[in-house]
mmCIF file of C-alpha atoms in Angstrom:
data_model
loop_
_atom_site.group_PDB
_atom_site.id
_atom_site.type_symbol
_atom_site.label_atom_id
_atom_site.label_comp_id
_atom_site.label_asym_id
_atom_site.label_seq_id
_atom_site.Cartn_x
_atom_site.Cartn_y
_atom_site.Cartn_z
ATOM 1 C CA UNK I 2 11.499 -16.146 195.588
ATOM 2 C CA UNK I 3 13.546 -17.061 198.663
ATOM 3 C CA UNK I 4 16.970 -18.610 199.030
ATOM 4 C CA UNK I 5 17.051 -22.024 200.686
ATOM 5 C CA UNK I 6 20.070 -23.672 202.287
ATOM 6 C CA UNK I 7 20.891 -25.628 199.140
ATOM 7 C CA UNK I 8 21.052 -22.462 197.018
ATOM 8 C CA UNK I 9 23.217 -20.742 199.621
ATOM 9 C CA UNK I 10 25.669 -23.636 199.596
ATOM 10 C CA UNK I 11 25.746 -23.429 195.789
ATOM 11 C CA UNK I 12 26.658 -19.716 196.060
ATOM 12 C CA UNK I 13 29.634 -20.384 198.286
ATOM 13 C CA UNK I 14 30.894 -23.480 196.514
ATOM 14 C CA UNK I 15 30.645 -21.803 193.125
ATOM 15 C CA UNK I 16 33.080 -19.161 194.329
ATOM 16 C CA UNK I 17 35.452 -21.693 195.912
ATOM 17 C CA UNK I 18 35.434 -23.938 192.841
ATOM 18 C CA UNK I 19 36.351 -21.000 190.613
ATOM 19 C CA UNK I 20 39.206 -20.087 192.944
ATOM 20 C CA UNK I 21 40.473 -23.638 192.694
ATOM 21 C CA UNK I 22 40.176 -23.780 188.903
ATOM 22 C CA UNK I 23 42.054 -20.501 188.546
ATOM 23 C CA UNK I 24 44.863 -21.939 190.630
ATOM 24 C CA UNK I 25 45.000 -25.008 188.409
ATOM 25 C CA UNK I 26 45.184 -22.849 185.285
ATOM 26 C CA UNK I 27 48.177 -21.066 186.761
ATOM 27 C CA UNK I 28 49.913 -24.423 187.001
ATOM 28 C CA UNK I 29 49.845 -24.627 190.784
ATOM 29 C CA UNK I 30 50.299 -28.047 192.292
ATOM 30 C CA UNK I 31 48.495 -27.338 195.513
ATOM 31 C CA UNK I 32 45.731 -24.785 196.003
ATOM 32 C CA UNK I 33 46.237 -24.626 199.759
ATOM 33 C CA UNK I 34 49.913 -23.779 199.344
ATOM 34 C CA UNK I 35 49.028 -20.858 197.071
ATOM 35 C CA UNK I 36 46.683 -18.929 199.337
ATOM 36 C CA UNK I 37 48.068 -16.997 202.279
ATOM 37 C CA UNK I 38 47.098 -17.551 205.885
ATOM 38 C CA UNK I 39 45.030 -14.371 205.761
ATOM 39 C CA UNK I 40 43.194 -15.567 202.646
ATOM 40 C CA UNK I 41 42.530 -18.944 204.259
ATOM 41 C CA UNK I 42 41.001 -17.209 207.272
ATOM 42 C CA UNK I 43 38.884 -15.053 204.993
ATOM 43 C CA UNK I 44 37.590 -18.088 203.128
ATOM 44 C CA UNK I 45 36.486 -19.573 206.428
ATOM 45 C CA UNK I 46 34.358 -16.485 206.989
ATOM 46 C CA UNK I 47 32.165 -17.442 204.046
ATOM 47 C CA UNK I 48 30.043 -19.361 206.507
ATOM 48 C CA UNK I 49 28.934 -16.008 207.880
ATOM 49 C CA UNK I 50 27.136 -15.291 204.616
ATOM 50 C CA UNK I 51 24.187 -17.347 205.822
ATOM 51 C CA UNK I 52 23.238 -14.582 208.215
ATOM 52 C CA UNK I 53 23.696 -11.694 205.794
ATOM 53 C CA UNK I 54 22.198 -12.886 202.503
ATOM 54 C CA UNK I 55 18.586 -11.752 202.550
ATOM 55 C CA UNK I 56 15.503 -13.233 200.986
ATOM 56 C CA UNK I 57 15.310 -10.393 198.467
ATOM 57 C CA UNK I 58 18.328 -11.472 196.395
ATOM 58 C CA UNK I 59 16.423 -12.967 193.513
ATOM 59 C CA UNK I 60 13.960 -10.098 193.155
ATOM 60 C CA UNK I 61 16.338 -7.186 193.818
ATOM 61 C CA UNK I 62 16.543 -4.510 191.112
ATOM 62 C CA UNK I 63 19.894 -4.524 189.316
ATOM 63 C CA UNK I 64 19.766 -0.753 188.727
ATOM 64 C CA UNK I 65 21.861 0.873 191.427
ATOM 65 C CA UNK I 66 23.205 4.297 192.322
ATOM 66 C CA UNK I 67 24.929 4.818 188.988
ATOM 67 C CA UNK I 68 21.838 4.027 186.921
ATOM 68 C CA UNK I 69 19.661 6.378 188.971
ATOM 69 C CA UNK I 70 22.205 9.175 188.722
ATOM 70 C CA UNK I 71 22.508 8.648 184.958
ATOM 71 C CA UNK I 72 18.750 9.088 184.502
ATOM 72 C CA UNK I 73 18.893 12.341 186.482
ATOM 73 C CA UNK I 74 21.714 13.627 184.285
ATOM 74 C CA UNK I 75 19.873 12.821 181.055
ATOM 75 C CA UNK I 76 16.935 14.901 182.275
ATOM 76 C CA UNK I 77 19.121 18.029 182.309
ATOM 77 C CA UNK I 78 19.237 20.555 179.417
ATOM 78 C CA UNK I 79 21.484 19.455 176.505
ATOM 79 C CA UNK I 80 25.097 20.587 176.240
ATOM 80 C CA UNK I 81 25.802 23.712 174.202
ATOM 81 C CA UNK I 82 28.588 22.648 171.831
ATOM 82 C CA UNK I 83 28.829 26.012 170.072
ATOM 83 C CA UNK I 84 31.608 27.386 172.356
ATOM 84 C CA UNK I 85 33.722 24.330 171.491
ATOM 85 C CA UNK I 86 33.278 25.108 167.801
ATOM 86 C CA UNK I 87 33.964 28.826 168.225
ATOM 87 C CA UNK I 88 37.149 28.096 170.183
ATOM 88 C CA UNK I 89 38.209 25.570 167.529
ATOM 89 C CA UNK I 90 38.231 22.595 169.866
ATOM 90 C CA UNK I 91 36.090 20.803 167.282
ATOM 91 C CA UNK I 92 35.578 21.262 163.541
ATOM 92 C CA UNK I 93 32.328 22.168 161.801
ATOM 93 C CA UNK I 94 31.725 18.559 160.795
ATOM 94 C CA UNK I 95 32.513 17.281 164.295
ATOM 95 C CA UNK I 96 30.097 19.867 165.654
ATOM 96 C CA UNK I 97 27.423 18.591 163.263
ATOM 97 C CA UNK I 98 27.933 15.015 164.441
ATOM 98 C CA UNK I 99 28.049 15.760 168.147
ATOM 99 C CA UNK I 100 24.890 17.858 167.955
ATOM 100 C CA UNK I 101 22.994 15.209 165.996
ATOM 101 C CA UNK I 102 24.274 12.493 168.336
ATOM 102 C CA UNK I 103 23.126 14.405 171.398
ATOM 103 C CA UNK I 104 19.612 15.025 170.101
ATOM 104 C CA UNK I 105 19.024 11.499 168.766
ATOM 105 C CA UNK I 106 16.138 10.132 170.824
ATOM 106 C CA UNK I 107 16.041 6.469 169.824
ATOM 107 C CA UNK I 108 18.436 3.653 168.989
ATOM 108 C CA UNK I 109 17.477 3.907 165.309
ATOM 109 C CA UNK I 110 18.255 7.623 165.253
ATOM 110 C CA UNK I 111 21.611 7.049 166.942
ATOM 111 C CA UNK I 112 22.426 4.226 164.536
ATOM 112 C CA UNK I 113 21.619 6.436 161.549
ATOM 113 C CA UNK I 114 23.776 9.248 162.931
ATOM 114 C CA UNK I 115 26.741 6.943 163.535
ATOM 115 C CA UNK I 116 26.340 5.337 160.119
ATOM 116 C CA UNK I 117 26.126 8.685 158.324
ATOM 117 C CA UNK I 118 29.276 10.136 159.897
ATOM 118 C CA UNK I 119 31.094 6.760 159.828
ATOM 119 C CA UNK I 120 34.573 6.740 161.423
ATOM 120 C CA UNK I 121 34.304 10.430 162.238
ATOM 121 C CA UNK I 122 31.644 9.529 164.806
ATOM 122 C CA UNK I 123 33.951 7.454 166.971
ATOM 123 C CA UNK I 124 36.964 9.702 166.482
ATOM 124 C CA UNK I 125 34.889 12.698 167.550
ATOM 125 C CA UNK I 126 33.629 10.890 170.642
ATOM 126 C CA UNK I 127 37.220 10.244 171.741
ATOM 127 C CA UNK I 128 38.271 13.794 170.897
ATOM 128 C CA UNK I 129 35.432 15.313 172.906
ATOM 129 C CA UNK I 130 36.096 13.043 175.891
ATOM 130 C CA UNK I 131 39.665 14.308 175.972
ATOM 131 C CA UNK I 132 38.874 18.013 175.635
ATOM 132 C CA UNK I 133 35.782 18.527 177.821
ATOM 133 C CA UNK I 134 36.720 19.758 181.291
ATOM 134 C CA UNK I 135 33.353 20.811 182.735
ATOM 135 C CA UNK I 136 32.135 17.996 184.991
ATOM 136 C CA UNK I 137 28.442 18.503 184.213
ATOM 137 C CA UNK I 138 29.151 18.277 180.485
ATOM 138 C CA UNK I 139 31.396 15.236 180.625
ATOM 139 C CA UNK I 140 28.845 13.484 182.853
ATOM 140 C CA UNK I 141 26.121 13.952 180.272
ATOM 141 C CA UNK I 142 28.307 12.979 177.350
ATOM 142 C CA UNK I 143 29.528 9.813 179.065
ATOM 143 C CA UNK I 144 25.946 8.717 179.731
ATOM 144 C CA UNK I 145 25.197 9.094 176.012
ATOM 145 C CA UNK I 146 28.223 6.954 175.133
ATOM 146 C CA UNK I 147 27.365 4.298 177.693
ATOM 147 C CA UNK I 148 23.752 4.103 176.545
ATOM 148 C CA UNK I 149 24.854 3.779 172.919
ATOM 149 C CA UNK I 150 27.226 0.903 173.681
ATOM 150 C CA UNK I 151 24.631 -0.760 175.912
ATOM 151 C CA UNK I 152 22.150 -0.780 173.035
ATOM 152 C CA UNK I 153 24.525 -2.706 170.794
ATOM 153 C CA UNK I 154 27.927 -4.077 171.816
ATOM 154 C CA UNK I 155 28.567 -4.641 168.109
ATOM 155 C CA UNK I 156 29.475 -0.960 167.974
ATOM 156 C CA UNK I 157 32.655 -1.830 169.873
ATOM 157 C CA UNK I 158 34.113 -3.370 166.716
ATOM 158 C CA UNK I 159 33.383 -0.213 164.726
ATOM 159 C CA UNK I 160 34.882 1.825 167.543
ATOM 160 C CA UNK I 161 38.126 -0.162 167.485
ATOM 161 C CA UNK I 162 38.285 0.023 163.688
ATOM 162 C CA UNK I 163 38.093 3.816 163.831
ATOM 163 C CA UNK I 164 40.215 4.427 166.937
ATOM 164 C CA UNK I 165 43.207 2.400 168.098
ATOM 165 C CA UNK I 166 42.747 1.070 171.640
ATOM 166 C CA UNK I 167 39.742 3.319 172.345
ATOM 167 C CA UNK I 168 39.411 2.181 175.975
ATOM 168 C CA UNK I 169 42.643 4.007 176.806
ATOM 169 C CA UNK I 170 41.030 7.305 175.825
ATOM 170 C CA UNK I 171 38.884 6.996 178.963
ATOM 171 C CA UNK I 172 41.612 5.958 181.404
ATOM 172 C CA UNK I 173 42.323 9.523 182.552
ATOM 173 C CA UNK I 174 38.725 9.812 183.760
ATOM 174 C CA UNK I 175 39.354 7.080 186.332
ATOM 175 C CA UNK I 176 41.359 9.696 188.239
ATOM 176 C CA UNK I 177 38.558 12.270 188.194
ATOM 177 C CA UNK I 178 37.448 13.588 191.588
ATOM 178 C CA UNK I 179 33.807 13.009 190.605
ATOM 179 C CA UNK I 180 32.656 9.513 191.605
ATOM 180 C CA UNK I 181 30.001 9.275 188.925
ATOM 181 C CA UNK I 182 32.447 10.204 186.157
ATOM 182 C CA UNK I 183 34.907 7.572 187.359
ATOM 183 C CA UNK I 184 32.324 4.826 187.477
ATOM 184 C CA UNK I 185 30.438 5.576 184.267
ATOM 185 C CA UNK I 186 33.856 5.669 182.571
ATOM 186 C CA UNK I 187 34.669 2.259 184.013
ATOM 187 C CA UNK I 188 31.479 0.877 182.456
ATOM 188 C CA UNK I 189 32.458 2.261 179.060
ATOM 189 C CA UNK I 190 36.011 0.951 179.360
ATOM 190 C CA UNK I 191 34.661 -2.480 180.277
ATOM 191 C CA UNK I 192 32.387 -2.572 177.237
ATOM 192 C CA UNK I 193 35.179 -1.450 174.907
ATOM 193 C CA UNK I 194 37.553 -4.089 176.271
ATOM 194 C CA UNK I 195 35.083 -6.960 176.495
ATOM 195 C CA UNK I 196 32.707 -6.177 173.643
ATOM 196 C CA UNK I 197 34.272 -7.983 170.684
ATOM 197 C CA UNK I 198 36.335 -11.131 171.181
ATOM 198 C CA UNK I 199 38.429 -10.646 168.048
ATOM 199 C CA UNK I 200 39.837 -7.307 169.222
ATOM 200 C CA UNK I 201 40.181 -7.826 172.959
ATOM 201 C CA UNK I 202 43.501 -6.558 174.330
ATOM 202 C CA UNK I 203 45.981 -8.830 176.081
ATOM 203 C CA UNK I 204 45.641 -9.180 179.837
ATOM 204 C CA UNK I 205 48.885 -7.267 180.367
ATOM 205 C CA UNK I 206 47.349 -4.287 178.584
ATOM 206 C CA UNK I 207 44.381 -4.062 180.940
ATOM 207 C CA UNK I 208 46.128 -4.738 184.257
ATOM 208 C CA UNK I 209 45.939 -1.040 185.134
ATOM 209 C CA UNK I 210 42.157 -1.158 184.831
ATOM 210 C CA UNK I 211 41.840 -4.465 186.674
ATOM 211 C CA UNK I 212 43.863 -3.033 189.539
ATOM 212 C CA UNK I 213 41.669 0.069 189.568
ATOM 213 C CA UNK I 214 38.581 -2.133 189.864
ATOM 214 C CA UNK I 215 40.203 -4.127 192.647
ATOM 215 C CA UNK I 216 40.948 -0.946 194.599
ATOM 216 C CA UNK I 217 37.312 0.130 194.207
ATOM 217 C CA UNK I 218 36.039 -2.976 196.005
ATOM 218 C CA UNK I 219 35.271 -1.259 199.288
ATOM 219 C CA UNK I 220 32.136 -1.480 201.407
ATOM 220 C CA UNK I 221 31.950 2.329 201.578
ATOM 221 C CA UNK I 222 31.836 2.688 197.775
ATOM 222 C CA UNK I 223 28.372 3.907 196.734
ATOM 223 C CA UNK I 224 29.022 2.509 193.256
ATOM 224 C CA UNK I 225 30.095 -0.935 194.421
ATOM 225 C CA UNK I 226 27.442 -2.701 192.351
ATOM 226 C CA UNK I 227 28.727 -0.991 189.221
ATOM 227 C CA UNK I 228 32.237 -2.235 190.026
ATOM 228 C CA UNK I 229 30.833 -5.739 190.453
ATOM 229 C CA UNK I 230 29.092 -5.517 187.085
ATOM 230 C CA UNK I 231 32.343 -4.556 185.356
ATOM 231 C CA UNK I 232 34.091 -7.499 186.967
ATOM 232 C CA UNK I 233 31.266 -9.842 186.016
ATOM 233 C CA UNK I 234 31.936 -9.021 182.381
ATOM 234 C CA UNK I 235 35.721 -8.952 182.377
ATOM 235 C CA UNK I 236 36.289 -12.036 184.498
ATOM 236 C CA UNK I 237 34.440 -14.157 181.970
ATOM 237 C CA UNK I 238 37.704 -14.002 180.015
ATOM 238 C CA UNK I 239 40.175 -16.576 181.362
ATOM 239 C CA UNK I 240 43.273 -14.431 180.846
ATOM 240 C CA UNK I 241 41.701 -11.469 182.611
ATOM 241 C CA UNK I 242 40.552 -13.664 185.489
ATOM 242 C CA UNK I 243 44.067 -15.020 185.960
ATOM 243 C CA UNK I 244 45.542 -11.514 185.797
ATOM 244 C CA UNK I 245 43.018 -10.344 188.386
ATOM 245 C CA UNK I 246 43.974 -13.230 190.635
ATOM 246 C CA UNK I 247 47.662 -12.331 190.353
ATOM 247 C CA UNK I 248 46.711 -8.855 191.568
ATOM 248 C CA UNK I 249 45.118 -10.482 194.652
ATOM 249 C CA UNK I 250 41.728 -9.426 193.355
ATOM 250 C CA UNK I 251 39.990 -12.706 194.202
ATOM 251 C CA UNK I 252 40.930 -12.403 197.869
ATOM 252 C CA UNK I 253 39.508 -8.860 197.805
ATOM 253 C CA UNK I 254 36.207 -10.237 196.509
ATOM 254 C CA UNK I 255 36.137 -12.907 199.194
ATOM 255 C CA UNK I 256 36.724 -10.271 201.868
ATOM 256 C CA UNK I 257 33.986 -7.965 200.602
ATOM 257 C CA UNK I 258 31.560 -10.888 200.718
ATOM 258 C CA UNK I 259 31.992 -11.022 204.498
ATOM 259 C CA UNK I 260 30.764 -7.424 204.804
ATOM 260 C CA UNK I 261 27.207 -6.223 205.256
ATOM 261 C CA UNK I 262 26.411 -5.736 201.554
ATOM 262 C CA UNK I 263 23.084 -5.421 199.813
ATOM 263 C CA UNK I 264 21.686 -8.742 198.559
ATOM 264 C CA UNK I 265 22.225 -7.703 194.924
ATOM 265 C CA UNK I 266 25.881 -6.824 195.536
ATOM 266 C CA UNK I 267 26.457 -10.154 197.282
ATOM 267 C CA UNK I 268 24.877 -12.013 194.398
ATOM 268 C CA UNK I 269 26.992 -10.151 191.819
ATOM 269 C CA UNK I 270 30.279 -10.692 193.619
ATOM 270 C CA UNK I 271 29.527 -14.375 194.247
ATOM 271 C CA UNK I 272 29.312 -14.956 190.517
ATOM 272 C CA UNK I 273 31.635 -12.341 189.049
ATOM 273 C CA UNK I 274 34.309 -15.009 188.534
ATOM 274 C CA UNK I 275 31.896 -17.672 187.430
#
């Protein structure tokens, strides 16, 4: 399927309309007075998108660098949790859960494991995330967590019932030197924040994460599409979208859209505030 001129115009106007609506929600009298001269110039560059959006947008695979790397990691030998038990980092029961969780092959098996160990499951996940230091091991464990949450976002509610503000347990991983660890952690954090409406934190409590995402919006970022996916989820929430705008995040999105991005990345960023 190809993109015609009408669809391209819809792309650009969808973004501009959302910028305008966000300004209205903030109680601004005049949208033009709110944006800076630099932002106004950047908005004018949207016309350049005609030459960079390719015909492959609609058929492009969503799975990017992070997904491919995650599949490679899952193909590696399982983690040996015995040293953690022997060194008393985890208890016997936590060891039993983490081993069963790791070797569960299907969603049903994972669901049964989580149900059997109840709150201990989620508490152990957080405990392990905070004590594992070996990059190869934390990579593998984070993929397991992300896959589990992806299967059923309803698990977020159970997570928050067992652990207070569980997303914060992953914040330290955003400073990891390993790019994959940082970005798979951001996916998990996004799911834990967005997953269940009744327990979503206030915008002020997630500003740190929103700013981290904003700083990751760079053309050179190999995981840019993963960043876009996180924003697509979070910016569906009005309060988060307004907080992101206050951090000058919207102008960062507009600027990245003028770069030579892949069609899928352009599509994601065009609608991440929609």
